[in-house]
Amino acid sequence: MSDKKQIATRFAPSPTGFLHIGGARTALFNYLFAKKYGGKFILRIEDTDTARNSSEASEAILTSLRWLGLNWDEGPLYQSQRTALYNRYAQKLFNEGKAYRCFCTGERLEALRAEKRADGESHIAYDRACMNLPAAESLKRSESGEKHVVRFKMPDGGTLSFNDMVHGTLNFQNDVLDDFIIIKSDGMPTYNFAVAIDDYEMNVTHVIRGDDHISNTPKQLAIFNALGVEAPVYAHVPMILGGDKTKLSKRHGATSLTYYEEAGYVKEALVNYLALLGWAFDDRTEFFTMDELIEKFSEKKFGKTPAVFDIKKLEFFNQSHLKAMPAQAKAELLYDYVKKYMPDFRFDEKYDNIDYFRSVTDILGDRLKLAGDVKNYSQFMFIDDIEYPKDLIDKIIKDYGANSAARALRIIADIIAAAPDYTPAGLESLLRNSAIENLNFSKIAFLLRSSLAAQTVSPGIFEVMTILGRCRCDNRIKKLSAILEKQN
Ligand code: GLU
C-alpha cells in the first residue's frame, strides 16, 4: 500500500435481522484486508431506519461476528447516537450553499413524478423548486416548525469517477444524480449521507462492500467533494448467488449465520468458505486457516463474476476443518456443541466429562461432516442402558439365524473375556484368528458392532471396545445374545 495513512476498514450492517452469508462475507473481507495491512477494523451499526432496525438484530449480528472471530478494533458505533454530528455537517453544507431546505410535500413530489412519467421521462429528478428560496423565508418556515428535509445540491455537469479495486474506473455523470435528501424530516440522516460522514470521521481508508452499492457511491463521492476531503478506496465485490444464479436469499435455504452455527458448522469452515466466495489465492489452494487468510489475502485477487453458494462445498470444508483441528480443541468444541444444541444427547453422569468425551472423539477420525454427527457415531458410549432396535434384531435373525447368532456372540464374549492383549490391535488379531460358527471376519465384526453399539455404524469397533472396557463389552454382548435366544 502506498497510502501513508493507517489502513482502516469497516463493516457497516443495517440491523434488520440476523447476520447473513453475504454480510458475513463482507465483514470477513474488510477484516482480512485490515489485518493484512496492520490496520484497524471498525464496526458501525447503521441503525437510523427506526422502523426497520432493532436492537435484537444488532445483538444477533455482534454475536455472529464474535462467533466467527471477526473481532473489531473500534466500535460498535451506532449511527442512531450520532445524529447531532450528521446535522452539524448538513448545517456546514447549508451554510456554504451546498445544501438547502426543501419544504415540498409528499403529494407535490408524487404529482411531479406522475407528470414526468406521463411525459415519458425515465429519469425522474427533483425539480429544485425549493433550491432558490430566499434565505430569510427558508429560515422562517423552518423556525415556524414547517416540515422539511435537507437536500444536497448536486453540482451541475461534470463527472464523478472512482477507481474501484474490483471493477477498475467507473464514471458517473453528475447530471443523472438529483438533489438527494441528506437529512429527513425527522432529523435523521439518509443512508448515503451518514455513510459518507462516518467514513470520513472514522478515517476509513478502504470500503469493501457488495456491488449492489455501486449506484450509491457517486452520491457519497459528491458529499466528499463538497466537504473537500478525500474519499476512501472502494472495492465492490460481486453478489453471492444461489444455485439458480439469482441473488442468494431465503429461497435458496438458510442464509443466517446463526443457522449454520446451530446446524453444526464450525467457524473455521465458514471463514474459509466465505473467503472463497469472490476471492481466490490461486486456482489450487482452497484450505485456509484464518491466519493463512490474513497472510495471503490480497485485493488483487477479487473475482469479477458472482460466486455461487454451494452448501455441499461448505460441508466439505466443515469436514476438513473438523479433521484438522487439534484433538483437545475438537473435543471441547463438540462437547460444547452437544451441550448447547443437542438436548437429546444423553449422558449417564459418570460419562459426562470432557476427558471421557475426548477419548471418544479421538476415535472418530474424519467421520464427522457436521458437529452433530458425533451423536450418530457415539451416543451408545455415553449411556449404559442401550436398547436394541427391532429392525436390527430382525436383520441379524434374517442373516444369521437367531440361534447361530446367539451362539456366536457367546463365543465372542468368552474369547474377549480371556483376551491377553486388550488393545484394538490385540483384539482384532484375536478375533480374526478365532473360529466362530464358521463366520467370516466381517460377519463377526457386524455382530460385535451390533451388540456394542446397538446400530450398524460406529467408529472402529476395536477402538470402541477399549473405550467401553471389558465389563461393558461383556454385558452388551451377552445381553444381545440373550435377546436372540428368546426369539425362538
Ligand atoms: N448499511 C449498508 C448495508 O447494510 C452498508 C453500507 C456500506 O457498506 O456502505 O447494506
Tab-separated table of C-alpha atoms and ligand atoms in Angstrom:
chain	number	residue	atom	x	y	z
A	1	MET	CA	0.000	0.000	0.000
A	2	SER	CA	1.383	3.362	-0.915
A	3	ASP	CA	-1.083	5.034	1.419
A	4	LYS	CA	0.683	6.605	4.393
A	5	LYS	CA	-2.469	6.718	6.477
A	6	GLN	CA	-3.214	3.825	8.774
A	7	ILE	CA	-5.424	1.405	6.915
A	8	ALA	CA	-8.942	1.325	8.292
A	9	THR	CA	-11.884	-0.691	7.041
A	10	ARG	CA	-15.333	-1.012	8.440
A	11	PHE	CA	-18.273	-3.323	8.433
A	12	ALA	CA	-21.473	-1.324	8.470
A	13	PRO	CA	-24.522	-3.567	8.744
A	14	SER	CA	-28.069	-2.263	8.920
A	15	PRO	CA	-29.609	-4.256	11.758
A	16	THR	CA	-32.746	-5.558	10.101
A	17	GLY	CA	-32.194	-9.215	11.014
A	18	PHE	CA	-29.579	-11.871	11.627
A	19	LEU	CA	-26.141	-11.613	10.067
A	20	HIS	CA	-26.458	-13.377	6.744
A	21	ILE	CA	-23.970	-15.101	4.489
A	22	GLY	CA	-23.458	-12.036	2.274
A	23	GLY	CA	-22.938	-9.720	5.238
A	24	ALA	CA	-20.546	-12.146	6.878
A	25	ARG	CA	-18.519	-12.328	3.681
A	26	THR	CA	-18.352	-8.509	3.514
A	27	ALA	CA	-17.293	-8.353	7.167
A	28	LEU	CA	-14.652	-11.018	6.580
A	29	PHE	CA	-13.134	-9.269	3.556
A	30	ASN	CA	-12.899	-5.993	5.466
A	31	TYR	CA	-11.429	-7.774	8.461
A	32	LEU	CA	-8.843	-9.642	6.386
A	33	PHE	CA	-7.854	-6.532	4.493
A	34	ALA	CA	-7.353	-4.534	7.705
A	35	LYS	CA	-5.371	-7.303	9.384
A	36	LYS	CA	-3.276	-7.979	6.318
A	37	TYR	CA	-2.077	-4.369	6.251
A	38	GLY	CA	-1.788	-3.879	10.001
A	39	GLY	CA	-4.814	-1.616	10.009
A	40	LYS	CA	-7.957	-1.473	12.062
A	41	PHE	CA	-11.362	-2.948	11.536
A	42	ILE	CA	-14.278	-0.801	12.640
A	43	LEU	CA	-17.782	-1.970	13.371
A	44	ARG	CA	-20.508	0.553	12.684
A	45	ILE	CA	-24.171	-0.197	13.110
A	46	GLU	CA	-26.305	1.696	10.597
A	47	ASP	CA	-29.464	1.922	12.612
A	48	THR	CA	-31.073	5.168	11.555
A	49	ASP	CA	-34.067	3.475	9.968
A	50	THR	CA	-36.045	3.225	13.171
A	51	ALA	CA	-38.938	1.424	11.504
A	52	ARG	CA	-36.814	-1.456	10.213
A	53	ASN	CA	-33.954	-1.684	12.717
A	54	SER	CA	-33.950	-3.380	16.098
A	55	SER	CA	-31.519	-3.774	18.954
A	56	GLU	CA	-32.128	-7.549	18.910
A	57	ALA	CA	-30.848	-7.624	15.341
A	58	SER	CA	-27.772	-5.580	16.334
A	59	GLU	CA	-27.062	-8.003	19.157
A	60	ALA	CA	-27.503	-11.014	16.870
A	61	ILE	CA	-25.054	-9.511	14.366
A	62	LEU	CA	-22.482	-8.820	17.080
A	63	THR	CA	-22.846	-12.362	18.394
A	64	SER	CA	-22.294	-13.896	14.962
A	65	LEU	CA	-19.279	-11.673	14.258
A	66	ARG	CA	-17.745	-12.702	17.577
A	67	TRP	CA	-18.506	-16.336	16.838
A	68	LEU	CA	-16.686	-16.070	13.500
A	69	GLY	CA	-13.741	-14.447	15.256
A	70	LEU	CA	-14.148	-11.157	13.371
A	71	ASN	CA	-13.227	-9.026	16.340
A	72	TRP	CA	-13.415	-5.317	15.733
A	73	ASP	CA	-10.799	-2.834	16.888
A	74	GLU	CA	-13.215	0.053	17.205
A	75	GLY	CA	-16.942	0.140	17.832
A	76	PRO	CA	-19.631	-0.812	17.708
A	77	LEU	CA	-20.537	2.750	16.796
A	78	TYR	CA	-24.244	3.328	16.412
A	79	GLN	CA	-25.380	5.843	13.830
A	80	SER	CA	-28.551	6.468	15.806
A	81	GLN	CA	-26.359	8.040	18.505
A	82	ARG	CA	-24.580	10.317	16.078
A	83	THR	CA	-27.416	12.362	14.623
A	84	ALA	CA	-26.024	15.628	16.045
A	85	LEU	CA	-22.852	15.032	14.054
A	86	TYR	CA	-24.695	14.486	10.765
A	87	ASN	CA	-26.777	17.580	11.390
A	88	ARG	CA	-23.639	19.599	12.034
A	89	TYR	CA	-22.233	18.556	8.671
A	90	ALA	CA	-25.564	19.251	6.978
A	91	GLN	CA	-25.515	22.707	8.518
A	92	LYS	CA	-21.996	23.268	7.223
A	93	LEU	CA	-23.047	22.321	3.690
A	94	PHE	CA	-26.098	24.501	4.077
A	95	ASN	CA	-24.017	27.480	5.212
A	96	GLU	CA	-21.774	27.032	2.213
A	97	GLY	CA	-24.726	26.943	-0.175
A	98	LYS	CA	-24.194	23.257	-0.939
A	99	ALA	CA	-27.439	22.103	0.608
A	100	TYR	CA	-30.884	23.604	1.011
A	101	ARG	CA	-34.109	23.082	2.885
A	102	CYS	CA	-36.904	21.574	0.882
A	103	PHE	CA	-40.486	22.053	2.024
A	104	CYS	CA	-42.153	20.141	-0.799
A	105	THR	CA	-44.853	17.833	0.433
A	106	GLY	CA	-45.099	14.160	-0.417
A	107	GLU	CA	-48.163	14.932	-2.556
A	108	ARG	CA	-46.298	17.549	-4.572
A	109	LEU	CA	-43.390	15.182	-5.198
A	110	GLU	CA	-45.754	12.386	-6.194
A	111	ALA	CA	-47.589	14.686	-8.603
A	112	LEU	CA	-44.253	15.796	-10.046
A	113	ARG	CA	-43.194	12.208	-10.622
A	114	ALA	CA	-46.516	11.315	-12.217
A	115	GLU	CA	-46.278	14.316	-14.544
A	116	LYS	CA	-42.730	13.461	-15.606
A	117	ARG	CA	-43.652	9.842	-16.126
A	118	ALA	CA	-46.565	10.909	-18.303
A	119	ASP	CA	-44.113	12.972	-20.361
A	120	GLY	CA	-42.112	9.819	-20.905
A	121	GLU	CA	-39.133	10.909	-18.807
A	122	SER	CA	-37.266	7.946	-17.472
A	123	HIS	CA	-35.002	9.900	-15.178
A	124	ILE	CA	-37.233	11.475	-12.593
A	125	ALA	CA	-35.234	14.010	-10.605
A	126	TYR	CA	-36.395	16.562	-8.084
A	127	ASP	CA	-37.175	19.818	-9.892
A	128	ARG	CA	-35.303	22.016	-7.391
A	129	ALA	CA	-38.395	24.037	-6.599
A	130	CYS	CA	-37.005	24.906	-3.157
A	131	MET	CA	-33.423	25.481	-4.200
A	132	ASN	CA	-33.677	29.187	-4.581
A	133	LEU	CA	-35.967	30.046	-1.714
A	134	PRO	CA	-34.713	33.260	-0.164
A	135	ALA	CA	-32.632	32.501	2.924
A	136	ALA	CA	-34.894	34.508	5.219
A	137	GLU	CA	-38.011	32.677	4.035
A	138	SER	CA	-36.368	29.275	4.346
A	139	LEU	CA	-35.278	30.083	7.889
A	140	LYS	CA	-38.662	31.475	8.887
A	141	ARG	CA	-40.563	28.465	7.613
A	142	SER	CA	-38.178	26.107	9.337
A	143	GLU	CA	-38.373	28.025	12.610
A	144	SER	CA	-42.136	28.030	12.478
A	145	GLY	CA	-41.938	24.234	12.521
A	146	GLU	CA	-42.853	23.565	8.891
A	147	LYS	CA	-41.929	20.040	7.913
A	148	HIS	CA	-38.932	19.873	5.624
A	149	VAL	CA	-35.940	17.845	4.524
A	150	VAL	CA	-32.424	18.967	3.641
A	151	ARG	CA	-31.288	18.253	0.110
A	152	PHE	CA	-27.783	18.132	-1.250
A	153	LYS	CA	-27.205	20.494	-4.170
A	154	MET	CA	-25.747	18.296	-6.838
A	155	PRO	CA	-23.134	20.145	-8.917
A	156	ASP	CA	-24.278	20.805	-12.491
A	157	GLY	CA	-22.421	18.966	-15.200
A	158	GLY	CA	-19.138	17.140	-14.750
A	159	THR	CA	-18.374	13.554	-13.951
A	160	LEU	CA	-17.770	11.628	-10.788
A	161	SER	CA	-15.195	8.874	-11.182
A	162	PHE	CA	-13.556	6.435	-8.917
A	163	ASN	CA	-11.134	3.645	-9.306
A	164	ASP	CA	-12.750	0.530	-7.941
A	165	MET	CA	-10.427	-2.266	-6.775
A	166	VAL	CA	-12.669	-4.830	-8.463
A	167	HIS	CA	-14.170	-3.057	-11.449
A	168	GLY	CA	-11.496	-0.527	-12.406
A	169	THR	CA	-12.504	3.039	-13.262
A	170	LEU	CA	-16.195	3.816	-13.033
A	171	ASN	CA	-17.669	7.117	-14.245
A	172	PHE	CA	-20.998	8.710	-13.469
A	173	GLN	CA	-22.458	11.919	-14.910
A	174	ASN	CA	-23.393	14.403	-12.203
A	175	ASP	CA	-26.471	15.329	-14.166
A	176	VAL	CA	-28.104	11.973	-13.725
A	177	LEU	CA	-27.986	12.382	-9.948
A	178	ASP	CA	-30.644	14.544	-8.415
A	179	ASP	CA	-30.525	16.707	-5.326
A	180	PHE	CA	-30.863	13.785	-2.975
A	181	ILE	CA	-32.064	14.163	0.578
A	182	ILE	CA	-29.369	14.171	3.249
A	183	ILE	CA	-31.490	14.912	6.328
A	184	LYS	CA	-35.001	13.520	6.551
A	185	SER	CA	-37.926	15.406	8.045
A	186	ASP	CA	-37.451	13.609	11.368
A	187	GLY	CA	-33.887	14.933	11.613
A	188	MET	CA	-32.324	11.559	10.765
A	189	PRO	CA	-29.651	11.388	8.081
A	190	THR	CA	-30.211	9.352	4.954
A	191	TYR	CA	-28.036	6.311	4.337
A	192	ASN	CA	-25.775	7.956	1.732
A	193	PHE	CA	-25.116	10.995	3.868
A	194	ALA	CA	-24.427	9.184	7.129
A	195	VAL	CA	-22.127	6.698	5.388
A	196	ALA	CA	-20.034	9.451	3.822
A	197	ILE	CA	-19.783	11.460	7.037
A	198	ASP	CA	-18.868	8.401	9.060
A	199	ASP	CA	-16.349	7.047	6.591
A	200	TYR	CA	-14.678	10.446	6.743
A	201	GLU	CA	-14.959	10.919	10.514
A	202	MET	CA	-13.685	7.409	11.203
A	203	ASN	CA	-10.772	7.796	8.807
A	204	VAL	CA	-11.898	4.796	6.789
A	205	THR	CA	-9.379	4.262	4.021
A	206	HIS	CA	-10.928	1.274	2.232
A	207	VAL	CA	-14.516	0.215	1.765
A	208	ILE	CA	-15.225	-3.314	0.631
A	209	ARG	CA	-18.916	-3.962	0.066
A	210	GLY	CA	-21.385	-5.665	-2.241
A	211	ASP	CA	-21.706	-4.322	-5.754
A	212	ASP	CA	-25.354	-3.550	-5.080
A	213	HIS	CA	-23.897	-0.370	-3.542
A	214	ILE	CA	-22.173	0.830	-6.723
A	215	SER	CA	-25.016	3.185	-7.552
A	216	ASN	CA	-24.754	4.791	-4.101
A	217	THR	CA	-21.071	5.500	-4.424
A	218	PRO	CA	-21.341	8.628	-6.647
A	219	LYS	CA	-23.668	10.230	-4.111
A	220	GLN	CA	-21.149	9.537	-1.372
A	221	LEU	CA	-18.345	10.868	-3.564
A	222	ALA	CA	-20.331	14.038	-4.177
A	223	ILE	CA	-20.502	14.575	-0.412
A	224	PHE	CA	-16.758	14.037	-0.016
A	225	ASN	CA	-16.132	16.514	-2.826
A	226	ALA	CA	-18.431	19.076	-1.262
A	227	LEU	CA	-16.566	18.728	2.022
A	228	GLY	CA	-13.251	18.924	0.207
A	229	VAL	CA	-11.982	15.669	1.667
A	230	GLU	CA	-10.556	12.501	0.177
A	231	ALA	CA	-12.870	9.572	-0.429
A	232	PRO	CA	-11.928	6.054	0.647
A	233	VAL	CA	-10.847	3.480	-1.923
A	234	TYR	CA	-13.704	1.191	-2.882
A	235	ALA	CA	-13.959	-2.469	-3.775
A	236	HIS	CA	-17.433	-3.512	-4.871
A	237	VAL	CA	-17.464	-7.279	-4.756
A	238	PRO	CA	-19.972	-9.275	-6.784
A	239	MET	CA	-23.064	-10.585	-5.066
A	240	ILE	CA	-23.299	-14.145	-3.834
A	241	LEU	CA	-25.765	-16.191	-5.862
A	242	GLY	CA	-27.837	-19.272	-5.150
A	243	GLY	CA	-27.699	-22.423	-7.286
A	244	ASP	CA	-30.180	-20.931	-9.776
A	245	LYS	CA	-27.885	-17.921	-10.299
A	246	THR	CA	-30.198	-15.430	-8.652
A	247	LYS	CA	-29.119	-13.391	-5.640
A	248	LEU	CA	-28.739	-15.644	-2.596
A	249	SER	CA	-31.841	-15.384	-0.456
A	250	LYS	CA	-34.015	-17.410	1.870
A	251	ARG	CA	-35.494	-19.179	-1.132
A	252	HIS	CA	-32.172	-20.997	-1.507
A	253	GLY	CA	-32.169	-22.252	2.070
A	254	ALA	CA	-30.861	-20.838	5.294
A	255	THR	CA	-28.823	-17.658	4.958
A	256	SER	CA	-28.318	-16.641	8.583
A	257	LEU	CA	-25.059	-17.368	10.335
A	258	THR	CA	-26.956	-18.459	13.434
A	259	TYR	CA	-28.486	-21.275	11.436
A	260	TYR	CA	-25.074	-22.543	10.365
A	261	GLU	CA	-23.730	-22.387	13.900
A	262	GLU	CA	-26.712	-24.303	15.235
A	263	ALA	CA	-26.524	-26.830	12.410
A	264	GLY	CA	-23.001	-27.800	13.444
A	265	TYR	CA	-20.798	-25.900	11.033
A	266	VAL	CA	-17.581	-24.703	12.620
A	267	LYS	CA	-16.434	-21.137	12.293
A	268	GLU	CA	-13.132	-22.190	10.709
A	269	ALA	CA	-15.033	-23.780	7.822
A	270	LEU	CA	-17.342	-20.809	7.357
A	271	VAL	CA	-14.473	-18.350	7.389
A	272	ASN	CA	-12.583	-20.475	4.867
A	273	TYR	CA	-15.549	-20.987	2.587
A	274	LEU	CA	-16.800	-17.388	2.757
A	275	ALA	CA	-13.338	-16.128	1.860
A	276	LEU	CA	-13.540	-18.091	-1.377
A	277	LEU	CA	-16.845	-16.514	-2.392
A	278	GLY	CA	-15.392	-13.737	-4.507
A	279	TRP	CA	-11.722	-14.134	-3.712
A	280	ALA	CA	-9.118	-16.768	-4.557
A	281	PHE	CA	-5.480	-17.206	-3.705
A	282	ASP	CA	-4.697	-19.296	-6.760
A	283	ASP	CA	-6.512	-21.970	-8.737
A	284	ARG	CA	-5.435	-24.821	-6.471
A	285	THR	CA	-5.229	-23.903	-2.810
A	286	GLU	CA	-8.526	-23.942	-1.016
A	287	PHE	CA	-7.878	-24.877	2.589
A	288	PHE	CA	-7.008	-21.856	4.721
A	289	THR	CA	-6.989	-21.065	8.383
A	290	MET	CA	-7.769	-17.507	9.477
A	291	ASP	CA	-4.057	-16.786	9.944
A	292	GLU	CA	-3.278	-18.071	6.473
A	293	LEU	CA	-6.058	-15.952	5.015
A	294	ILE	CA	-4.705	-12.846	6.714
A	295	GLU	CA	-1.276	-13.589	5.347
A	296	LYS	CA	-2.405	-14.418	1.825
A	297	PHE	CA	-5.306	-12.024	1.365
A	298	SER	CA	-4.890	-9.602	-1.488
A	299	GLU	CA	-7.265	-7.109	-3.064
A	300	LYS	CA	-5.749	-8.047	-6.423
A	301	LYS	CA	-7.432	-11.435	-6.285
A	302	PHE	CA	-11.047	-10.380	-6.004
A	303	GLY	CA	-13.240	-12.127	-8.561
A	304	LYS	CA	-15.288	-10.103	-11.027
A	305	THR	CA	-18.016	-12.644	-11.511
A	306	PRO	CA	-20.557	-13.553	-8.855
A	307	ALA	CA	-19.789	-16.578	-6.709
A	308	VAL	CA	-22.363	-19.328	-6.228
A	309	PHE	CA	-23.045	-20.525	-2.702
A	310	ASP	CA	-22.775	-24.307	-2.572
A	311	ILE	CA	-23.804	-25.978	0.662
A	312	LYS	CA	-22.084	-29.251	-0.325
A	313	LYS	CA	-18.825	-27.423	-0.635
A	314	LEU	CA	-19.308	-25.785	2.738
A	315	GLU	CA	-19.965	-29.233	4.186
A	316	PHE	CA	-16.734	-30.457	2.647
A	317	PHE	CA	-14.836	-27.586	4.278
A	318	ASN	CA	-16.538	-28.358	7.549
A	319	GLN	CA	-15.357	-31.949	7.419
A	320	SER	CA	-11.822	-30.856	6.511
A	321	HIS	CA	-11.612	-28.315	9.319
A	322	LEU	CA	-13.030	-30.704	11.895
A	323	LYS	CA	-10.447	-33.213	10.764
A	324	ALA	CA	-7.601	-30.710	11.005
A	325	MET	CA	-8.482	-29.480	14.487
A	326	PRO	CA	-6.189	-30.356	17.388
A	327	ALA	CA	-7.726	-33.230	19.399
A	328	GLN	CA	-8.390	-31.358	22.634
A	329	ALA	CA	-9.853	-28.316	20.880
A	330	LYS	CA	-12.065	-30.579	18.797
A	331	ALA	CA	-13.293	-32.473	21.868
A	332	GLU	CA	-14.116	-29.226	23.640
A	333	LEU	CA	-15.878	-27.812	20.625
A	334	LEU	CA	-18.003	-30.917	20.138
A	335	TYR	CA	-18.764	-31.204	23.859
A	336	ASP	CA	-19.901	-27.567	23.982
A	337	TYR	CA	-21.901	-28.126	20.822
A	338	VAL	CA	-23.876	-31.113	22.113
A	339	LYS	CA	-24.465	-29.357	25.437
A	340	LYS	CA	-25.759	-26.246	23.706
A	341	TYR	CA	-27.626	-27.574	20.724
A	342	MET	CA	-28.440	-31.246	21.302
A	343	PRO	CA	-30.713	-31.531	24.314
A	344	ASP	CA	-31.490	-35.109	23.310
A	345	PHE	CA	-27.864	-36.225	23.545
A	346	ARG	CA	-27.873	-38.455	26.631
A	347	PHE	CA	-25.112	-38.786	29.187
A	348	ASP	CA	-25.015	-41.084	32.204
A	349	GLU	CA	-23.450	-38.921	34.870
A	350	LYS	CA	-20.215	-40.890	35.082
A	351	TYR	CA	-19.565	-40.401	31.372
A	352	ASP	CA	-20.379	-36.710	31.381
A	353	ASN	CA	-16.935	-35.162	31.484
A	354	ILE	CA	-14.535	-33.735	28.941
A	355	ASP	CA	-11.820	-36.371	29.442
A	356	TYR	CA	-14.113	-39.258	28.622
A	357	PHE	CA	-15.685	-37.232	25.819
A	358	ARG	CA	-12.252	-36.649	24.349
A	359	SER	CA	-11.396	-40.363	24.471
A	360	VAL	CA	-14.496	-40.909	22.323
A	361	THR	CA	-13.909	-38.056	19.880
A	362	ASP	CA	-10.315	-39.216	19.455
A	363	ILE	CA	-11.509	-42.382	17.732
A	364	LEU	CA	-13.979	-40.679	15.369
A	365	GLY	CA	-11.305	-39.998	12.753
A	366	ASP	CA	-12.615	-37.856	9.904
A	367	ARG	CA	-16.137	-39.245	10.032
A	368	LEU	CA	-17.826	-36.007	11.107
A	369	LYS	CA	-19.299	-33.739	8.482
A	370	LEU	CA	-21.273	-31.664	10.971
A	371	ALA	CA	-20.606	-31.310	14.676
A	372	GLY	CA	-23.898	-33.026	15.476
A	373	ASP	CA	-22.796	-36.198	13.648
A	374	VAL	CA	-20.960	-37.021	16.857
A	375	LYS	CA	-24.302	-38.276	18.169
A	376	ASN	CA	-24.870	-40.908	15.470
A	377	TYR	CA	-21.407	-42.309	15.928
A	378	SER	CA	-21.050	-42.213	19.672
A	379	GLN	CA	-24.252	-41.827	21.682
A	380	PHE	CA	-24.049	-45.511	22.720
A	381	MET	CA	-20.766	-44.910	24.510
A	382	PHE	CA	-22.302	-42.370	26.896
A	383	ILE	CA	-25.115	-44.478	28.326
A	384	ASP	CA	-25.140	-47.942	29.859
A	385	ASP	CA	-28.745	-48.716	29.214
A	386	ILE	CA	-28.793	-49.254	25.470
A	387	GLU	CA	-31.786	-50.624	23.582
A	388	TYR	CA	-31.579	-52.895	20.560
A	389	PRO	CA	-33.958	-51.695	17.853
A	390	LYS	CA	-36.314	-54.252	16.367
A	391	ASP	CA	-35.086	-53.814	12.814
A	392	LEU	CA	-31.537	-54.608	13.921
A	393	ILE	CA	-32.676	-57.813	15.667
A	394	ASP	CA	-34.716	-58.758	12.590
A	395	LYS	CA	-31.745	-58.231	10.328
A	396	ILE	CA	-29.491	-60.410	12.471
A	397	ILE	CA	-32.090	-63.192	12.588
A	398	LYS	CA	-32.558	-62.990	8.846
A	399	ASP	CA	-28.838	-63.024	8.045
A	400	TYR	CA	-27.521	-65.405	10.729
A	401	GLY	CA	-30.445	-67.214	12.309
A	402	ALA	CA	-31.284	-66.344	15.919
A	403	ASN	CA	-29.623	-69.421	17.464
A	404	SER	CA	-26.500	-69.255	15.460
A	405	ALA	CA	-26.044	-65.530	16.150
A	406	ALA	CA	-26.685	-66.052	19.871
A	407	ARG	CA	-24.110	-68.870	19.993
A	408	ALA	CA	-21.576	-66.822	18.049
A	409	LEU	CA	-21.977	-63.916	20.479
A	410	ARG	CA	-21.410	-66.228	23.465
A	411	ILE	CA	-18.206	-67.483	21.894
A	412	ILE	CA	-17.115	-63.931	21.153
A	413	ALA	CA	-17.799	-62.988	24.776
A	414	ASP	CA	-15.653	-65.887	26.022
A	415	ILE	CA	-12.817	-65.015	23.692
A	416	ILE	CA	-12.850	-61.399	24.780
A	417	ALA	CA	-13.056	-62.283	28.466
A	418	ALA	CA	-9.831	-64.232	28.112
A	419	ALA	CA	-8.074	-61.761	25.776
A	420	PRO	CA	-4.472	-61.376	26.905
A	421	ASP	CA	-3.939	-58.166	24.972
A	422	TYR	CA	-6.937	-55.853	25.401
A	423	THR	CA	-5.929	-53.314	22.783
A	424	PRO	CA	-7.506	-52.570	19.382
A	425	ALA	CA	-4.724	-54.447	17.553
A	426	GLY	CA	-4.659	-57.330	20.046
A	427	LEU	CA	-8.447	-57.749	19.953
A	428	GLU	CA	-8.608	-57.575	16.199
A	429	SER	CA	-5.950	-60.199	15.645
A	430	LEU	CA	-7.507	-62.449	18.270
A	431	LEU	CA	-10.943	-62.319	16.630
A	432	ARG	CA	-9.529	-62.640	13.125
A	433	ASN	CA	-7.819	-65.831	14.121
A	434	SER	CA	-10.654	-67.468	16.014
A	435	ALA	CA	-13.110	-69.902	14.510
A	436	ILE	CA	-16.585	-68.683	15.415
A	437	GLU	CA	-19.536	-70.624	13.988
A	438	ASN	CA	-17.904	-70.653	10.551
A	439	LEU	CA	-18.424	-66.904	10.257
A	440	ASN	CA	-16.060	-64.788	8.253
A	441	PHE	CA	-14.445	-61.775	9.869
A	442	SER	CA	-16.838	-59.184	8.504
A	443	LYS	CA	-19.794	-61.167	9.869
A	444	ILE	CA	-18.107	-61.392	13.246
A	445	ALA	CA	-17.415	-57.665	13.216
A	446	PHE	CA	-21.037	-56.969	12.298
A	447	LEU	CA	-22.351	-58.958	15.253
A	448	LEU	CA	-19.846	-57.360	17.552
A	449	ARG	CA	-20.753	-53.883	16.391
A	450	SER	CA	-24.464	-54.603	16.671
A	451	SER	CA	-24.044	-55.818	20.235
A	452	LEU	CA	-21.837	-52.942	21.389
A	453	ALA	CA	-23.387	-50.047	19.523
A	454	ALA	CA	-26.960	-51.323	19.026
A	455	GLN	CA	-26.670	-49.953	15.487
A	456	THR	CA	-24.744	-50.662	12.336
A	457	VAL	CA	-22.492	-47.602	12.328
A	458	SER	CA	-19.748	-46.831	14.793
A	459	PRO	CA	-16.124	-45.802	14.852
A	460	GLY	CA	-13.598	-48.672	14.532
A	461	ILE	CA	-15.154	-51.379	16.645
A	462	PHE	CA	-11.933	-52.491	18.358
A	463	GLU	CA	-11.258	-48.932	19.411
A	464	VAL	CA	-14.796	-48.736	20.709
A	465	MET	CA	-14.043	-51.836	22.785
A	466	THR	CA	-11.130	-50.199	24.526
A	467	ILE	CA	-13.282	-47.243	25.421
A	468	LEU	CA	-16.176	-49.333	26.701
A	469	GLY	CA	-13.819	-51.638	28.628
A	470	ARG	CA	-14.113	-55.371	29.188
A	471	CYS	CA	-17.017	-55.294	31.558
A	472	ARG	CA	-19.369	-53.117	29.493
A	473	CYS	CA	-18.493	-55.105	26.365
A	474	ASP	CA	-19.192	-58.374	28.103
A	475	ASN	CA	-22.582	-57.130	29.348
A	476	ARG	CA	-23.655	-55.892	25.954
A	477	ILE	CA	-22.596	-58.964	24.016
A	478	LYS	CA	-24.391	-61.236	26.494
A	479	LYS	CA	-27.446	-59.008	26.524
A	480	LEU	CA	-27.871	-59.223	22.759
A	481	SER	CA	-27.170	-62.938	22.829
A	482	ALA	CA	-29.913	-63.430	25.429
A	483	ILE	CA	-32.383	-61.359	23.409
A	484	LEU	CA	-31.682	-63.510	20.348
A	485	GLU	CA	-32.089	-66.706	22.321
A	486	LYS	CA	-35.533	-65.593	23.427
A	487	GLN	CA	-36.599	-65.080	19.830
A	488	ASN	CA	-37.016	-68.789	19.364
B	1	GLU	N1	-25.560	-0.433	5.820
B	1	GLU	C1	-25.363	-0.890	4.496
B	1	GLU	C2	-25.934	-2.281	4.314
B	1	GLU	O1	-26.152	-2.963	5.289
B	1	GLU	C3	-23.909	-0.996	4.096
B	1	GLU	C4	-23.299	0.299	3.907
B	1	GLU	C5	-21.949	0.297	3.270
B	1	GLU	O2	-21.229	-0.698	3.331
B	1	GLU	O3	-21.596	1.335	2.768
B	1	GLU	O4	-26.173	-2.659	3.198
